[in-house]
Each structure stands twice: as structure tokens, then as C-alpha cells.
């Protein structure tokens, strides 16, 4: 019997990712870069600009412009995705008659005066690239520094829906690059201020505060519930009420009452969900490219090119 060689198997191909449609209000056809109506905060006007032009101002405002280009490129992918997801799910900024806003409280930070060649090249290198999962744009949450690890959406943001499957707790690689003054924080708040915040958030007056303690922590170690006297308040809500630039995170290491003040120490800066910007810098310095950085912080996603 003469043996015949087995036929060669065709190489396995990864299935094309399920792609959402570009949101109808900005969809100008397949492969065509959309235009955005952007509300310019402070000038009370709406300006039309190309998507990538807008994105340059976002990346320049959201990340240090002298950081490694691959970190900036990762920020571009995430910010582009954030913008499309907000337009798809919420209509952008409908109260302004716009798709986006330069007011960080309404949308993302934006500062065209900070744009440099490093930013331009990072944005152009990822032109039209967007992170998707299951046929939808992912929620492109990001923050400055996660501390030792990132957070699930429920603990970091008090997110009410199911934790998105691509948001996982991952170790932050930032420890080797972030300076100590950025790594740790300490804060002091008058007890009268804490009492007012608790009353406003919960609708219950805790009375004269004699005790503040950590009531519950999430899987990453962040505080999800504080107990103020007998009143419980969400960790993220207390942080926002007291000021997120002062109580920098819910990754709290100590809580004490000293005289008429509440003292806290902790680690991290921001809600801790999604991409850690200092971690992105560290990965870029290790030689990772933008796609690898994005895949590190958002698991089981695809990066698709839309234009």
C-alpha cells in the first residue's frame, strides 16, 4: 500500500470581531472619519471639527505630552472609544446640542494648546482604532494611577450595572515609574464637612461625628462602604463629596479622627477602573505597543479600525 501525505491544513484565522455601527448622528459612511459638534466650555459655543482633530486635544489634556508615544497612542485608542460609546449610548452631550464637550465634568478633558508632535503622531498612528467587545464599544474608563491594582466598576465607580466582562482587576506596573508624591496621598477634612456630605448623599444626618470606619472593601481592596457613626455611605460617593482631587482614591490605608478633623491616608489617584495612565507609561517603557497596553487593561477585547 502506498501512503499518501496528509493534506496540509489551512492556517487558523481568528474570526473578525463583531463591529458596532458608528453612531447614526455622526455616521458619514463606511470608512469615513466622522465630524463632531464639540461644545467649547468657557466660550459657550459649539464648534465642528474632525474626530481626529478633536482627539488630539483630548490626548494632550488627559496625559503628559512628553510621555512615551505608545502610552499616548494607547490613550488615543481609549479616548476615541470613550467618545464613540458616549455618543452611541447617551447621544453625546445633548444638553449642549453637541456630540462632545471640552468640560471634563461633562465629557473628557480637552486642551488644544498642549498639542505637540508627540501627540499628533500618537493619534495618527492609531487613526480610527477603537476597542470593542461583543459588538459594542467598550466603556473606556481610565484614571491616573490605580495604586497596586485596578478596580472592578462597582467598587471604583459605584457602577450600578453588571461589571463589564472586560473590566478585570489587574496588577499595576506603575510602581517602578511613579514618584512617591504621586503614589501616596493624605488628606484632612473638618468633621462638619464630612457630616454635611453624608447628609447630602444619604439623606440622613449622622449627628456629631465621633466614629468613622471602613465598613466594607471590594475585591481590589478599595473601600466600598464607610460607616460614619451609624450611617453607611458609599466609598466613591464620599470621595466625590469631599473632593476627588483631595481624597484621591478609595484605596484608603488609614482613617482616624484627630480633634475636629477626619484624617485619611491612601494610594492611587482616580477611580481605578480600566486603564491606569501611569501603568500605561510603564508598559510603554518596557517596550509594549499601544495595542498591547490596551489589551493589558481591558481583557478579551478587540481593536477594530473604523476609518
mmCIF file of C-alpha atoms in Angstrom:
data_model
loop_
_atom_site.group_PDB
_atom_site.id
_atom_site.type_symbol
_atom_site.label_atom_id
_atom_site.label_comp_id
_atom_site.label_asym_id
_atom_site.label_seq_id
_atom_site.Cartn_x
_atom_site.Cartn_y
_atom_site.Cartn_z
ATOM 1 C CA UNK A 1 0.000 0.000 0.000
ATOM 2 C CA UNK A 2 1.294 3.378 -0.962
ATOM 3 C CA UNK A 3 0.809 6.010 1.722
ATOM 4 C CA UNK A 4 -0.218 9.432 0.607
ATOM 5 C CA UNK A 5 0.883 12.501 2.522
ATOM 6 C CA UNK A 6 -1.855 14.110 4.580
ATOM 7 C CA UNK A 7 -3.225 17.319 3.079
ATOM 8 C CA UNK A 8 -1.876 20.477 4.632
ATOM 9 C CA UNK A 9 -4.238 22.233 6.970
ATOM 10 C CA UNK A 10 -5.091 25.820 6.207
ATOM 11 C CA UNK A 11 -3.833 28.193 8.908
ATOM 12 C CA UNK A 12 -6.429 29.044 11.519
ATOM 13 C CA UNK A 13 -7.845 32.517 11.203
ATOM 14 C CA UNK A 14 -9.261 34.492 14.054
ATOM 15 C CA UNK A 15 -12.852 35.431 13.379
ATOM 16 C CA UNK A 16 -13.442 39.067 12.604
ATOM 17 C CA UNK A 17 -14.693 40.900 15.709
ATOM 18 C CA UNK A 18 -18.330 41.862 15.896
ATOM 19 C CA UNK A 19 -18.311 45.538 14.997
ATOM 20 C CA UNK A 20 -20.854 48.058 16.189
ATOM 21 C CA UNK A 21 -22.051 50.710 13.786
ATOM 22 C CA UNK A 22 -20.674 54.210 14.054
ATOM 23 C CA UNK A 23 -23.453 56.124 15.863
ATOM 24 C CA UNK A 24 -26.037 57.432 13.409
ATOM 25 C CA UNK A 25 -25.711 61.139 14.371
ATOM 26 C CA UNK A 26 -22.069 61.178 13.177
ATOM 27 C CA UNK A 27 -22.050 58.326 10.637
ATOM 28 C CA UNK A 28 -20.946 59.639 7.242
ATOM 29 C CA UNK A 29 -20.440 56.233 5.639
ATOM 30 C CA UNK A 30 -18.162 53.225 5.968
ATOM 31 C CA UNK A 31 -14.514 54.129 6.364
ATOM 32 C CA UNK A 32 -15.144 57.884 6.537
ATOM 33 C CA UNK A 33 -13.861 59.852 9.527
ATOM 34 C CA UNK A 34 -16.827 61.455 11.330
ATOM 35 C CA UNK A 35 -17.185 65.109 12.223
ATOM 36 C CA UNK A 36 -18.135 66.121 15.741
ATOM 37 C CA UNK A 37 -20.055 69.030 17.166
ATOM 38 C CA UNK A 38 -17.942 69.972 20.188
ATOM 39 C CA UNK A 39 -19.186 72.311 22.919
ATOM 40 C CA UNK A 40 -16.345 74.679 23.823
ATOM 41 C CA UNK A 41 -16.690 75.281 27.552
ATOM 42 C CA UNK A 42 -15.993 78.839 28.667
ATOM 43 C CA UNK A 43 -16.927 80.262 25.274
ATOM 44 C CA UNK A 44 -20.494 78.907 25.248
ATOM 45 C CA UNK A 45 -20.335 77.882 21.614
ATOM 46 C CA UNK A 46 -20.348 74.718 19.513
ATOM 47 C CA UNK A 47 -17.550 74.089 17.025
ATOM 48 C CA UNK A 48 -17.500 71.440 14.296
ATOM 49 C CA UNK A 49 -14.235 69.557 13.911
ATOM 50 C CA UNK A 50 -12.938 66.295 12.531
ATOM 51 C CA UNK A 51 -12.921 63.417 15.024
ATOM 52 C CA UNK A 52 -9.127 63.003 14.999
ATOM 53 C CA UNK A 53 -8.588 66.738 15.382
ATOM 54 C CA UNK A 54 -10.787 66.690 18.486
ATOM 55 C CA UNK A 55 -8.942 63.631 19.777
ATOM 56 C CA UNK A 56 -5.571 65.372 19.652
ATOM 57 C CA UNK A 57 -6.847 67.935 22.164
ATOM 58 C CA UNK A 58 -8.210 65.188 24.409
ATOM 59 C CA UNK A 59 -4.983 63.183 24.489
ATOM 60 C CA UNK A 60 -2.972 66.357 25.098
ATOM 61 C CA UNK A 61 -5.169 67.237 28.083
ATOM 62 C CA UNK A 62 -5.527 63.758 29.569
ATOM 63 C CA UNK A 63 -1.876 62.605 29.536
ATOM 64 C CA UNK A 64 1.570 64.193 29.867
ATOM 65 C CA UNK A 65 2.537 65.098 26.321
ATOM 66 C CA UNK A 66 6.227 64.186 26.791
ATOM 67 C CA UNK A 67 5.423 60.595 27.789
ATOM 68 C CA UNK A 68 6.353 57.661 25.525
ATOM 69 C CA UNK A 69 4.463 57.728 22.239
ATOM 70 C CA UNK A 70 2.980 54.252 22.713
ATOM 71 C CA UNK A 71 1.403 55.341 26.012
ATOM 72 C CA UNK A 72 -0.113 58.350 24.253
ATOM 73 C CA UNK A 73 -1.266 56.080 21.425
ATOM 74 C CA UNK A 74 -2.988 53.785 23.944
ATOM 75 C CA UNK A 75 -4.674 56.852 25.429
ATOM 76 C CA UNK A 76 -5.833 57.789 21.923
ATOM 77 C CA UNK A 77 -7.480 54.383 21.389
ATOM 78 C CA UNK A 78 -9.209 54.550 24.774
ATOM 79 C CA UNK A 79 -10.346 58.177 24.386
ATOM 80 C CA UNK A 80 -11.618 57.504 20.851
ATOM 81 C CA UNK A 81 -13.584 54.537 22.195
ATOM 82 C CA UNK A 82 -14.923 56.542 25.145
ATOM 83 C CA UNK A 83 -16.205 59.211 22.752
ATOM 84 C CA UNK A 84 -17.991 56.770 20.446
ATOM 85 C CA UNK A 85 -19.527 54.853 23.369
ATOM 86 C CA UNK A 86 -20.885 58.041 24.919
ATOM 87 C CA UNK A 87 -22.397 59.161 21.613
ATOM 88 C CA UNK A 88 -23.859 55.700 20.929
ATOM 89 C CA UNK A 89 -25.362 55.199 24.393
ATOM 90 C CA UNK A 90 -26.148 58.735 25.556
ATOM 91 C CA UNK A 91 -26.219 60.876 22.440
ATOM 92 C CA UNK A 92 -23.019 62.641 23.489
ATOM 93 C CA UNK A 93 -23.835 65.859 25.337
ATOM 94 C CA UNK A 94 -27.449 66.514 24.287
ATOM 95 C CA UNK A 95 -27.924 69.321 26.817
ATOM 96 C CA UNK A 96 -25.331 71.284 24.822
ATOM 97 C CA UNK A 97 -26.603 70.263 21.404
ATOM 98 C CA UNK A 98 -23.227 68.608 20.874
ATOM 99 C CA UNK A 99 -21.582 65.235 20.467
ATOM 100 C CA UNK A 100 -18.754 66.091 22.886
ATOM 101 C CA UNK A 101 -17.755 68.787 25.363
ATOM 102 C CA UNK A 102 -14.448 70.229 26.493
ATOM 103 C CA UNK A 103 -15.782 70.381 30.069
ATOM 104 C CA UNK A 104 -14.232 67.432 31.940
ATOM 105 C CA UNK A 105 -17.298 67.222 34.190
ATOM 106 C CA UNK A 106 -19.489 66.639 31.140
ATOM 107 C CA UNK A 107 -17.213 64.557 28.922
ATOM 108 C CA UNK A 108 -13.398 64.455 28.679
ATOM 109 C CA UNK A 109 -10.671 66.998 29.250
ATOM 110 C CA UNK A 110 -9.578 68.967 26.166
ATOM 111 C CA UNK A 111 -6.741 71.421 25.637
ATOM 112 C CA UNK A 112 -5.664 72.237 22.087
ATOM 113 C CA UNK A 113 -2.835 74.470 23.354
ATOM 114 C CA UNK A 114 -0.960 71.404 24.661
ATOM 115 C CA UNK A 115 -0.927 69.528 21.341
ATOM 116 C CA UNK A 116 2.620 68.775 20.147
ATOM 117 C CA UNK A 117 4.220 66.494 17.546
ATOM 118 C CA UNK A 118 4.351 63.606 20.009
ATOM 119 C CA UNK A 119 0.568 63.785 20.454
ATOM 120 C CA UNK A 120 -0.107 64.242 16.730
ATOM 121 C CA UNK A 121 1.987 61.199 15.830
ATOM 122 C CA UNK A 122 0.392 59.048 18.563
ATOM 123 C CA UNK A 123 -3.113 59.913 17.378
ATOM 124 C CA UNK A 124 -2.247 59.410 13.710
ATOM 125 C CA UNK A 125 -0.606 56.036 14.418
ATOM 126 C CA UNK A 126 -3.910 54.741 15.815
ATOM 127 C CA UNK A 127 -6.201 56.578 13.419
ATOM 128 C CA UNK A 128 -9.729 55.139 13.578
ATOM 129 C CA UNK A 129 -8.778 52.356 16.018
ATOM 130 C CA UNK A 130 -11.446 51.546 18.599
ATOM 131 C CA UNK A 131 -11.807 48.911 21.355
ATOM 132 C CA UNK A 132 -14.875 46.692 21.006
ATOM 133 C CA UNK A 133 -16.389 43.717 22.813
ATOM 134 C CA UNK A 134 -19.400 41.653 21.819
ATOM 135 C CA UNK A 135 -20.426 44.031 19.068
ATOM 136 C CA UNK A 136 -20.352 47.132 21.272
ATOM 137 C CA UNK A 137 -17.898 49.902 22.030
ATOM 138 C CA UNK A 138 -16.340 49.201 25.409
ATOM 139 C CA UNK A 139 -16.674 51.624 28.289
ATOM 140 C CA UNK A 140 -13.257 53.217 28.013
ATOM 141 C CA UNK A 141 -12.787 54.190 31.641
ATOM 142 C CA UNK A 142 -9.304 55.368 32.583
ATOM 143 C CA UNK A 143 -7.624 57.076 35.531
ATOM 144 C CA UNK A 144 -4.262 58.476 36.591
ATOM 145 C CA UNK A 145 -2.909 55.811 38.954
ATOM 146 C CA UNK A 146 -4.535 52.656 40.276
ATOM 147 C CA UNK A 147 -2.274 52.038 43.236
ATOM 148 C CA UNK A 148 -1.137 48.406 43.357
ATOM 149 C CA UNK A 149 -4.072 47.143 41.258
ATOM 150 C CA UNK A 150 -7.076 48.271 39.249
ATOM 151 C CA UNK A 151 -10.699 48.001 40.356
ATOM 152 C CA UNK A 152 -13.963 46.494 39.233
ATOM 153 C CA UNK A 153 -16.524 49.032 38.057
ATOM 154 C CA UNK A 154 -18.839 48.527 41.037
ATOM 155 C CA UNK A 155 -16.190 49.287 43.636
ATOM 156 C CA UNK A 156 -14.333 52.026 41.808
ATOM 157 C CA UNK A 157 -17.267 53.903 40.313
ATOM 158 C CA UNK A 158 -20.242 52.671 42.358
ATOM 159 C CA UNK A 159 -21.440 51.403 38.965
ATOM 160 C CA UNK A 160 -24.968 50.020 39.244
ATOM 161 C CA UNK A 161 -24.950 47.640 36.292
ATOM 162 C CA UNK A 162 -23.172 44.306 35.966
ATOM 163 C CA UNK A 163 -19.400 44.615 35.905
ATOM 164 C CA UNK A 164 -18.422 44.590 32.191
ATOM 165 C CA UNK A 165 -16.676 41.291 31.357
ATOM 166 C CA UNK A 166 -13.588 43.082 30.011
ATOM 167 C CA UNK A 167 -13.041 45.032 33.249
ATOM 168 C CA UNK A 168 -10.789 42.865 35.412
ATOM 169 C CA UNK A 169 -8.593 43.534 38.411
ATOM 170 C CA UNK A 170 -5.010 43.586 37.142
ATOM 171 C CA UNK A 171 -1.761 44.500 38.838
ATOM 172 C CA UNK A 172 -0.471 47.939 38.006
ATOM 173 C CA UNK A 173 3.023 48.011 36.511
ATOM 174 C CA UNK A 174 3.404 51.659 37.553
ATOM 175 C CA UNK A 175 5.241 51.116 40.821
ATOM 176 C CA UNK A 176 8.644 51.450 39.173
ATOM 177 C CA UNK A 177 7.974 54.762 37.424
ATOM 178 C CA UNK A 178 5.609 56.814 39.580
ATOM 179 C CA UNK A 179 7.228 59.253 42.026
ATOM 180 C CA UNK A 180 6.385 58.885 45.734
ATOM 181 C CA UNK A 181 4.445 62.149 45.859
ATOM 182 C CA UNK A 182 2.097 60.755 43.195
ATOM 183 C CA UNK A 183 1.911 57.267 44.697
ATOM 184 C CA UNK A 184 0.598 58.165 48.152
ATOM 185 C CA UNK A 185 -1.849 60.762 49.436
ATOM 186 C CA UNK A 186 -3.012 62.115 52.737
ATOM 187 C CA UNK A 187 -5.969 64.372 53.444
ATOM 188 C CA UNK A 188 -7.746 66.151 56.278
ATOM 189 C CA UNK A 189 -11.419 67.168 56.363
ATOM 190 C CA UNK A 190 -13.353 69.127 59.007
ATOM 191 C CA UNK A 191 -15.871 66.821 60.671
ATOM 192 C CA UNK A 192 -18.549 69.404 59.963
ATOM 193 C CA UNK A 193 -17.835 68.982 56.232
ATOM 194 C CA UNK A 194 -17.955 65.186 56.485
ATOM 195 C CA UNK A 195 -21.295 65.415 58.303
ATOM 196 C CA UNK A 196 -22.739 67.649 55.577
ATOM 197 C CA UNK A 197 -21.568 65.355 52.771
ATOM 198 C CA UNK A 198 -23.046 62.289 54.471
ATOM 199 C CA UNK A 199 -26.343 64.109 54.989
ATOM 200 C CA UNK A 200 -26.481 65.285 51.371
ATOM 201 C CA UNK A 201 -25.632 61.871 49.901
ATOM 202 C CA UNK A 202 -27.653 59.587 52.153
ATOM 203 C CA UNK A 203 -30.461 61.884 53.257
ATOM 204 C CA UNK A 204 -29.630 61.043 56.884
ATOM 205 C CA UNK A 205 -27.902 63.308 59.396
ATOM 206 C CA UNK A 206 -25.261 61.236 61.219
ATOM 207 C CA UNK A 207 -25.109 63.792 64.048
ATOM 208 C CA UNK A 208 -21.901 64.967 65.678
ATOM 209 C CA UNK A 209 -19.277 62.597 64.321
ATOM 210 C CA UNK A 210 -17.404 60.521 66.861
ATOM 211 C CA UNK A 211 -16.545 57.486 64.736
ATOM 212 C CA UNK A 212 -15.607 56.862 61.091
ATOM 213 C CA UNK A 213 -14.544 53.404 59.994
ATOM 214 C CA UNK A 214 -14.187 51.206 56.940
ATOM 215 C CA UNK A 215 -17.312 49.054 56.763
ATOM 216 C CA UNK A 216 -16.640 47.109 53.555
ATOM 217 C CA UNK A 217 -13.920 46.673 50.960
ATOM 218 C CA UNK A 218 -14.188 45.444 47.388
ATOM 219 C CA UNK A 219 -12.128 42.685 45.771
ATOM 220 C CA UNK A 220 -9.281 45.070 44.873
ATOM 221 C CA UNK A 221 -9.081 46.400 48.442
ATOM 222 C CA UNK A 222 -10.853 49.714 47.818
ATOM 223 C CA UNK A 223 -13.362 50.969 50.333
ATOM 224 C CA UNK A 224 -16.898 50.441 49.057
ATOM 225 C CA UNK A 225 -18.639 51.446 52.303
ATOM 226 C CA UNK A 226 -17.729 53.737 55.178
ATOM 227 C CA UNK A 227 -19.634 53.828 58.457
ATOM 228 C CA UNK A 228 -19.980 57.338 59.878
ATOM 229 C CA UNK A 229 -21.378 56.911 63.380
ATOM 230 C CA UNK A 230 -24.231 54.551 62.419
ATOM 231 C CA UNK A 231 -24.765 55.807 58.876
ATOM 232 C CA UNK A 232 -23.260 53.952 55.918
ATOM 233 C CA UNK A 233 -22.091 55.775 52.803
ATOM 234 C CA UNK A 234 -20.530 54.516 49.581
ATOM 235 C CA UNK A 235 -16.776 54.965 49.310
ATOM 236 C CA UNK A 236 -16.887 56.514 45.802
ATOM 237 C CA UNK A 237 -19.694 58.872 46.837
ATOM 238 C CA UNK A 238 -17.852 60.056 49.942
ATOM 239 C CA UNK A 239 -14.773 60.656 47.799
ATOM 240 C CA UNK A 240 -16.703 62.753 45.276
ATOM 241 C CA UNK A 241 -18.474 64.659 48.032
ATOM 242 C CA UNK A 242 -15.254 65.519 49.867
ATOM 243 C CA UNK A 243 -13.391 66.315 46.650
ATOM 244 C CA UNK A 244 -11.787 63.775 44.334
ATOM 245 C CA UNK A 245 -8.578 65.800 43.993
ATOM 246 C CA UNK A 246 -8.100 65.764 47.780
ATOM 247 C CA UNK A 247 -9.395 62.300 48.668
ATOM 248 C CA UNK A 248 -7.590 60.989 45.626
ATOM 249 C CA UNK A 249 -8.918 57.434 45.678
ATOM 250 C CA UNK A 250 -10.969 54.922 47.619
ATOM 251 C CA UNK A 251 -7.797 52.897 48.181
ATOM 252 C CA UNK A 252 -7.651 54.012 51.814
ATOM 253 C CA UNK A 253 -4.958 52.771 54.194
ATOM 254 C CA UNK A 254 -5.964 54.593 57.399
ATOM 255 C CA UNK A 255 -8.907 56.555 58.802
ATOM 256 C CA UNK A 256 -8.623 58.463 62.093
ATOM 257 C CA UNK A 257 -10.334 61.325 63.897
ATOM 258 C CA UNK A 258 -7.930 63.905 65.307
ATOM 259 C CA UNK A 259 -9.606 66.794 67.090
ATOM 260 C CA UNK A 260 -12.257 68.228 64.798
ATOM 261 C CA UNK A 261 -10.848 66.659 61.630
ATOM 262 C CA UNK A 262 -11.065 63.385 59.766
ATOM 263 C CA UNK A 263 -7.611 62.227 58.621
ATOM 264 C CA UNK A 264 -7.056 59.739 55.809
ATOM 265 C CA UNK A 265 -4.094 58.226 54.012
ATOM 266 C CA UNK A 266 -4.185 56.137 50.871
ATOM 267 C CA UNK A 267 -2.750 55.180 47.500
ATOM 268 C CA UNK A 268 -3.750 55.850 43.915
ATOM 269 C CA UNK A 269 -5.386 58.724 42.059
ATOM 270 C CA UNK A 270 -8.770 58.273 40.451
ATOM 271 C CA UNK A 271 -11.490 55.633 40.442
ATOM 272 C CA UNK A 272 -9.108 52.836 39.496
ATOM 273 C CA UNK A 273 -11.256 51.308 36.726
ATOM 274 C CA UNK A 274 -9.838 50.488 33.299
ATOM 275 C CA UNK A 275 -6.529 51.882 32.076
ATOM 276 C CA UNK A 276 -4.057 53.219 34.620
ATOM 277 C CA UNK A 277 -2.187 56.021 32.856
ATOM 278 C CA UNK A 278 0.989 55.665 34.903
ATOM 279 C CA UNK A 279 0.782 51.928 34.231
ATOM 280 C CA UNK A 280 0.472 52.647 30.508
ATOM 281 C CA UNK A 281 3.655 54.699 30.703
ATOM 282 C CA UNK A 282 5.467 51.874 32.488
ATOM 283 C CA UNK A 283 4.380 49.310 29.887
ATOM 284 C CA UNK A 284 5.466 51.637 27.070
ATOM 285 C CA UNK A 285 8.881 51.993 28.697
ATOM 286 C CA UNK A 286 9.063 48.181 28.781
ATOM 287 C CA UNK A 287 8.633 48.155 25.000
ATOM 288 C CA UNK A 288 4.912 47.355 24.782
ATOM 289 C CA UNK A 289 2.978 48.893 21.904
ATOM 290 C CA UNK A 290 -0.344 50.708 22.160
ATOM 291 C CA UNK A 291 -2.480 47.664 21.363
ATOM 292 C CA UNK A 292 -0.641 45.549 23.961
ATOM 293 C CA UNK A 293 -1.148 48.265 26.575
ATOM 294 C CA UNK A 294 -4.881 48.489 25.860
ATOM 295 C CA UNK A 295 -5.246 44.680 25.939
ATOM 296 C CA UNK A 296 -3.487 44.579 29.313
ATOM 297 C CA UNK A 297 -6.071 46.786 30.989
ATOM 298 C CA UNK A 298 -9.174 45.623 29.082
ATOM 299 C CA UNK A 299 -9.332 41.856 28.741
ATOM 300 C CA UNK A 300 -10.818 39.812 25.857
ATOM 301 C CA UNK A 301 -11.468 42.821 23.644
ATOM 302 C CA UNK A 302 -10.705 43.511 20.002
ATOM 303 C CA UNK A 303 -9.260 46.639 18.464
ATOM 304 C CA UNK A 304 -11.026 47.411 15.189
ATOM 305 C CA UNK A 305 -10.230 50.105 12.628
ATOM 306 C CA UNK A 306 -13.301 52.126 11.618
ATOM 307 C CA UNK A 307 -11.708 54.770 9.368
#
